[in-house]
């Protein structure tokens, strides 16, 4: 019987590039491969590959051959990973790994389980209740006067709010100012430059270099504030995390804390901004659902949601789920095999990168009724189409790596939307058709123009 590969075995191995036995194509561009088609129309590219090659096909993204995999059964195999075949660490090593190496998403198996303990206190009910109390005043003050702004764009406006929320709730920043501007610049350099740079060259003038500079700033920032949070009595997430201890009674070292804190703030801030952008867009196109949610919000007779109210806004929950079905906040998830396996009937060698787009499963007609239609009731009791297969709906991933912050994201969206929908009605300008882009995170290219009307 062959020995189980150790982490060092598969970390030190190069990516497998021998995929000649798998159907598919690498595009017409020598290095970029299929990048332009993927960025231009992700769903269209996946649909074309699926119809031509089936659930598993070979593609190339910026010099990296990988397998594009769709299908609920395949995702169940990959995410439950009962044979410990699929490495998240190596799947993201050539993308997120350049900027968030050792973050929770990039940890495998037993190591991943240990690292999740860093978050066990930060996401308990009492702490979550406290986060609601922190974020509600920020929402109230920031959305004031949005209807008076010329050429208002929703995405950059809500992005600023959520960065402020992240700074206060996640890392305990008390005064929002120049420090926040530097943090924001660091995150933008990583997500919109470093991760989008086709050429991974750490030399001035390249986007990748900007991303590396952003990562360096975050590392130095958290190195400086960790001892301050550990000595204080803060109620922010970082203050809880830095006080967690390992089995030997010692605090987790900075080399563990820094990547977890950096990635948590990035992931929660950017993905929730994306979700809210898509949600406001869909509600602008479907004003009857604006009315339904507003009526539900008014029935609570509260200007802001309290923690205990989160389960009461059932229609809002349905809309949240439907928006994540239609445009999940992560366009492409990744894994890499650490030993030979079979996916969808194809032999897959060790060290093969797997590209996983959740959105395609979200539209498969065998699971969803009229999948192109915005229909939040598909999640309601009596229908619950997301239960047709345990992996036909996976906006937060699945298995051991299922997003640890998914309940927090749900809370942010509901708390914001409750205040926003009580204060404003909104619509898209006449003749305006937002252009959707899937990378670096799903959003509207021009920031989403909306016309706001204050409710008297």
C-alpha positions in Angstrom: 0.0 0.0 0.0 1.4 3.4 -1.0 2.2 5.8 1.8 -0.1 8.8 2.3 1.6 11.9 0.8 2.8 14.4 3.5 2.3 18.2 3.1 5.9 18.7 2.2 5.6 16.1 -0.6 2.8 18.0 -2.4 3.9 21.5 -1.6 7.3 20.9 -3.2 5.9 19.4 -6.3 5.3 21.5 -9.4 1.9 21.8 -11.0 1.0 19.0 -13.3 0.8 20.1 -16.9 0.1 16.8 -18.6 -3.6 17.0 -19.4 -3.5 15.8 -23.0 -5.9 13.0 -22.2 -8.6 15.4 -21.0 -10.9 17.1 -23.5 -10.8 20.9 -23.8 -8.5 23.6 -25.2 -6.0 26.1 -23.9 -7.2 29.1 -26.0 -5.3 30.8 -28.8 -3.0 33.0 -26.7 0.3 31.3 -25.8 0.6 32.4 -22.2 -2.8 34.0 -21.3 -4.6 30.9 -22.6 -8.4 31.3 -21.9 -8.1 34.4 -19.7 -9.7 36.9 -22.0 -12.7 34.6 -22.7 -13.1 33.9 -19.0 -12.9 37.5 -17.9 -15.2 38.7 -20.7 -18.0 36.2 -20.0 -17.3 33.6 -17.3 -20.7 31.9 -17.5 -20.7 31.9 -21.3 -17.2 30.3 -21.3 -18.2 27.6 -18.8 -21.5 26.9 -20.7 -19.6 26.5 -24.0 -17.1 24.1 -22.4 -19.7 22.1 -20.7 -21.8 21.6 -23.8 -18.7 20.8 -25.9 -16.6 18.7 -23.5 -18.8 17.8 -20.5 -18.3 18.4 -16.8 -14.5 18.2 -16.9 -12.4 20.1 -19.4 -8.8 21.4 -19.6 -8.2 25.2 -19.7 -5.3 27.5 -19.2 -5.3 30.7 -17.0 -2.2 32.9 -17.3 0.2 30.1 -18.0 -1.4 27.6 -15.6 -3.1 24.6 -17.1 -6.0 23.4 -14.9 -9.3 21.5 -15.1 -12.5 23.3 -15.2 -15.0 21.2 -13.2 -18.8 21.6 -12.9 -21.5 19.3 -11.6 -22.9 18.7 -8.1 -21.6 15.2 -7.7 -18.1 16.3 -8.7 -18.3 19.2 -6.2 -19.5 16.8 -3.5 -16.4 14.6 -4.1 -14.0 17.6 -4.1 -15.4 19.4 -1.0 -16.1 16.5 1.2 -12.7 15.1 0.2 -13.1 11.9 2.2 -9.8 10.6 0.8 -7.8 13.8 1.5 -7.0 14.2 -2.2 -7.6 18.0 -2.8 -5.3 20.6 -1.4 -6.7 24.1 -0.9 -3.3 25.4 -0.1 -1.8 24.4 -3.4 -5.0 25.3 -5.3 -4.6 28.9 -4.3 -0.8 28.9 -4.1 -0.4 30.7 -7.5 -3.1 33.3 -6.8 -4.1 34.2 -3.2 -1.0 32.5 -2.0 1.2 35.3 -3.2 -0.6 37.7 -0.8 -2.3 35.7 1.9 0.0 32.7 2.4 -1.0 30.7 5.5 -4.5 32.2 5.7 -7.2 29.9 6.8 -8.5 29.2 3.2 -4.9 28.2 2.3 -4.5 25.6 5.1 -5.1 21.8 4.7 -6.5 19.0 6.7 -5.4 18.9 10.4 -3.5 22.2 10.1 -6.7 23.8 8.8 -8.7 22.4 11.7 -6.3 23.8 14.3 -6.3 27.3 12.6 -10.1 27.5 12.7 -9.8 27.6 16.5 -8.5 31.1 16.2 -12.0 32.2 15.2 -14.0 30.2 17.8 -14.6 33.0 20.2 -14.9 35.8 17.6 -18.0 34.2 16.0 -19.9 33.3 19.2 -23.4 34.7 19.7 -22.5 37.2 22.3 -19.7 38.6 20.2 -21.9 38.7 17.1 -24.5 40.6 19.1 -21.9 43.2 20.0 -20.9 43.6 16.3 -24.4 44.5 15.4 -24.3 47.3 18.0 -21.1 48.6 16.4 -22.1 48.5 12.8 -25.7 49.9 13.0 -24.6 53.5 13.8 -22.0 53.4 11.0 -24.7 52.4 8.5 -27.0 55.2 9.8 -24.5 58.0 9.5 -23.0 56.9 6.2 -26.2 56.5 4.1 -27.4 59.9 5.1 -27.7 62.2 2.2 -27.0 59.7 -0.5 -30.1 60.9 -2.5 -28.5 64.4 -2.7 -25.4 63.2 -4.5 -24.9 63.8 -8.2 -24.2 60.7 -10.3 -24.5 58.5 -7.3 -22.7 55.1 -7.6 -23.7 52.4 -5.2 -20.6 50.2 -5.2 -17.9 52.7 -4.2 -20.3 54.2 -1.6 -21.1 50.9 0.1 -17.5 49.8 -0.2 -16.4 52.7 1.9 -19.0 51.9 4.6 -18.0 48.3 4.8 -14.3 49.1 5.0 -15.2 51.3 8.0 -17.3 48.5 9.5 -14.5 46.1 8.9 -11.9 48.4 10.5 -14.0 48.8 13.6 -15.6 45.4 14.0 -12.6 43.3 12.8 -9.6 45.2 14.0 -10.8 47.7 16.5 -9.8 51.0 14.7 -11.4 53.8 16.8 -10.6 56.8 14.6 -11.2 56.5 10.9 -8.8 58.7 9.0 -5.4 58.4 7.2 -4.8 55.0 8.7 -7.9 53.7 7.0 -6.9 55.3 3.7 -3.6 53.3 3.8 -5.4 50.1 4.7 -7.9 50.6 1.8 -5.1 51.3 -0.6 -3.3 48.1 0.5 -6.4 46.0 -0.1 -7.1 47.6 -3.5 -3.5 47.0 -4.5 -3.9 43.3 -3.7 -7.4 42.7 -5.1 -7.6 45.0 -8.1 -3.9 44.9 -9.1 -2.0 42.1 -7.6 -4.6 39.4 -8.2 -5.5 40.7 -11.6 -1.9 41.0 -12.8 -1.3 38.4 -15.6 2.4 38.5 -15.1 3.7 37.7 -11.6 6.7 39.9 -11.6 7.7 41.7 -8.4 9.3 44.7 -10.1 8.0 48.3 -10.1 5.7 49.0 -13.0 3.9 45.6 -12.8 0.5 45.2 -11.1 1.8 42.2 -9.2 4.4 44.4 -7.5 1.7 46.7 -6.3 -0.1 43.7 -4.8 3.1 42.6 -3.0 3.5 46.1 -1.6 0.0 46.0 -0.2 0.6 42.6 1.4 3.8 43.9 3.0 2.0 46.9 4.4 -0.7 44.7 6.0 1.9 42.4 7.5 3.7 45.4 9.1 0.4 46.9 10.3 -0.8 43.7 12.0 2.6 43.1 13.5 2.4 46.4 15.2 -1.2 46.2 16.5 -1.3 42.6 17.7 0.4 43.2 21.0 -1.8 46.3 21.5 -5.0 44.3 21.0 -3.7 41.4 23.2 -3.1 43.8 26.1 -6.4 45.7 25.7 -10.0 44.8 26.4 -11.4 45.4 22.9 -14.5 43.7 21.6 -13.4 43.5 18.0 -12.6 40.2 16.3 -8.9 40.7 16.3 -8.9 41.3 20.1 -10.6 37.9 20.5 -8.3 36.1 18.0 -5.0 37.3 19.6 -6.1 35.9 22.9 -6.9 32.4 21.7 -4.4 29.7 22.9 -2.9 26.5 21.5 -3.0 23.2 23.3 0.3 24.0 25.0 -1.2 27.1 26.6 0.7 29.6 24.5 -0.9 32.2 22.2 -1.0 31.5 18.5 2.2 33.0 17.0 2.1 36.1 14.8 3.0 34.0 11.8 -0.5 32.5 12.2 -2.4 35.5 13.3 -1.2 38.0 10.7 -2.4 36.1 7.6 -5.7 35.2 9.3 -6.4 38.8 10.2 -5.4 40.1 6.8 -7.4 37.6 4.8 -10.5 37.8 7.1 -10.8 41.6 6.6 -10.2 41.3 2.8 -12.6 38.4 2.4 -15.4 39.8 4.5 -15.2 43.3 3.2 -14.9 42.5 -0.5 -17.3 39.6 -0.8 -20.0 41.5 1.2 -19.6 44.6 -0.9 -20.1 42.4 -4.0 -23.2 40.8 -2.6 -24.8 44.1 -1.6 -24.0 45.6 -5.0 -25.8 42.6 -6.8 -28.6 42.7 -4.3 -29.4 46.4 -4.9 -29.2 45.8 -8.6 -31.7 43.0 -8.5 -34.1 44.9 -6.3 -33.9 47.8 -8.7 -34.9 45.5 -11.5 -37.6 43.9 -9.3 -39.3 46.7 -7.4 -42.1 44.4 -6.2 -39.5 42.8 -4.0 -38.4 46.1 -2.7 -42.0 46.6 -1.5 -42.2 43.2 0.1 -39.0 43.7 2.1 -39.9 47.2 3.1 -43.2 46.0 4.4 -41.5 43.3 6.4 -38.9 45.8 7.7 -41.7 48.2 8.8 -43.5 45.4 10.6 -40.7 45.2 13.1 -41.1 48.9 13.9 -37.4 49.4 14.5 -35.0 51.8 12.8 -32.2 49.2 13.0 -32.1 45.4 13.4 -31.0 43.9 16.6 -29.2 40.6 16.7 -32.4 38.8 17.7 -34.2 40.2 14.7 -32.0 38.6 12.1 -34.1 35.4 11.9 -37.4 37.4 11.7 -36.7 39.0 8.3 -37.6 35.9 6.3 -38.2 37.6 3.0 -34.9 39.3 3.2 -33.3 36.0 3.8 -34.9 34.6 0.6 -33.6 37.5 -1.5 -30.1 37.2 0.0 -30.0 33.5 -1.0 -31.4 34.2 -4.5 -28.8 36.9 -5.2 -26.0 34.6 -4.1 -27.4 31.9 -6.4 -27.5 34.2 -9.4 -24.1 35.9 -8.7 -22.1 34.2 -6.0 -19.6 36.5 -4.5 -16.6 34.3 -5.4 -16.4 33.5 -9.1 -13.7 30.8 -9.1 -12.6 28.5 -6.3 -9.6 26.3 -6.6 -8.0 23.1 -5.4 -5.0 20.9 -6.4 -4.8 17.1 -6.3 -2.1 15.6 -4.1 -2.5 12.1 -5.5 -4.1 10.5 -8.6 -7.9 10.4 -8.6 -10.8 10.2 -10.9 -13.2 13.1 -11.5 -16.2 12.7 -13.7 -14.8 9.6 -15.2 -11.5 11.2 -16.1 -8.1 10.1 -14.6 -6.6 13.1 -12.9 -2.9 13.0 -12.1 -1.4 14.3 -8.8 -0.7 18.1 -8.6 -3.4 19.0 -11.0 -5.0 22.4 -10.4 -8.8 22.3 -10.3 -10.9 25.4 -11.1 -14.4 25.4 -9.6 -17.0 28.0 -10.7 -20.0 27.7 -8.3 -22.2 29.8 -10.5 -22.8 27.1 -13.2 -24.3 24.6 -10.7 -26.6 27.5 -9.6 -28.2 27.5 -13.0 -28.5 23.8 -13.9 -32.1 23.1 -14.9 -32.0 19.7 -13.3 -31.9 21.5 -9.9 -33.6 24.9 -10.5 -37.0 25.9 -11.9 -36.5 28.7 -14.6 -33.0 29.4 -13.3 -32.6 32.6 -15.3 -35.5 34.1 -13.4 -35.1 36.1 -10.2 -37.3 34.1 -7.9 -36.5 34.3 -4.2 -39.4 32.0 -3.4 -37.5 29.1 -4.8 -35.8 29.0 -1.3 -39.0 29.1 0.7 -40.5 26.2 2.6 -42.4 23.9 0.3 -39.9 24.5 -2.6 -36.4 24.7 -1.2 -34.8 24.0 -4.5 -31.3 24.4 -3.0 -31.9 21.0 -1.3 -32.3 19.2 -4.6 -28.6 18.3 -4.2 -26.3 19.2 -1.3 -23.9 20.8 -3.8 -26.2 22.4 -6.3 -26.0 25.6 -4.2 -22.6 26.5 -2.7 -22.0 30.3 -2.6 -19.9 29.8 0.6 -18.0 26.7 -0.6 -18.5 23.5 1.3 -17.0 20.8 3.5 -14.3 21.6 5.9 -13.5 24.9 4.1 -17.0 26.2 4.1 -16.8 30.0 4.8 -16.4 30.5 8.5 -17.8 34.1 8.1 -21.0 33.2 6.2 -23.3 34.1 9.2 -21.4 37.3 9.7 -21.9 38.2 6.0 -25.6 37.4 6.3 -25.7 39.7 9.4 -24.0 42.7 7.6 -26.3 42.4 4.6 -29.5 42.3 6.6 -28.5 45.1 9.0 -27.5 47.4 6.1 -30.5 46.6 3.9 -33.0 47.1 6.8 -31.9 50.7 7.3 -31.4 51.4 3.6 -34.8 50.1 2.5 -36.6 52.1 5.2 -34.9 55.3 4.1 -34.9 55.0 0.3 -36.7 53.7 -2.8 -34.4 53.2 -5.8 -34.4 52.4 -9.5 -32.0 52.2 -12.4 -31.8 55.3 -14.7 -33.9 55.1 -17.8 -32.2 53.0 -20.5 -29.3 52.1 -18.2 -28.0 48.6 -18.5 -25.2 47.8 -16.0 -22.2 45.8 -17.3 -21.4 42.8 -15.1 -17.9 41.7 -14.5 -16.9 38.5 -12.6 -13.3 39.5 -11.6 -11.7 40.2 -9.3 -15.0 39.9 -7.6 -18.5 40.1 -9.1 -19.7 43.6 -9.5 -21.0 46.2 -12.0 -18.1 47.7 -14.0 -19.2 51.3 -13.6 -20.1 51.1 -9.9 -23.9 50.7 -10.4 -25.8 53.9 -11.1 -29.0 54.1 -9.1 -31.5 56.9 -8.6 -32.5 57.2 -4.9 -35.6 58.8 -3.5 -35.8 59.4 0.2 -38.9 58.1 1.9 -40.6 60.7 4.0 
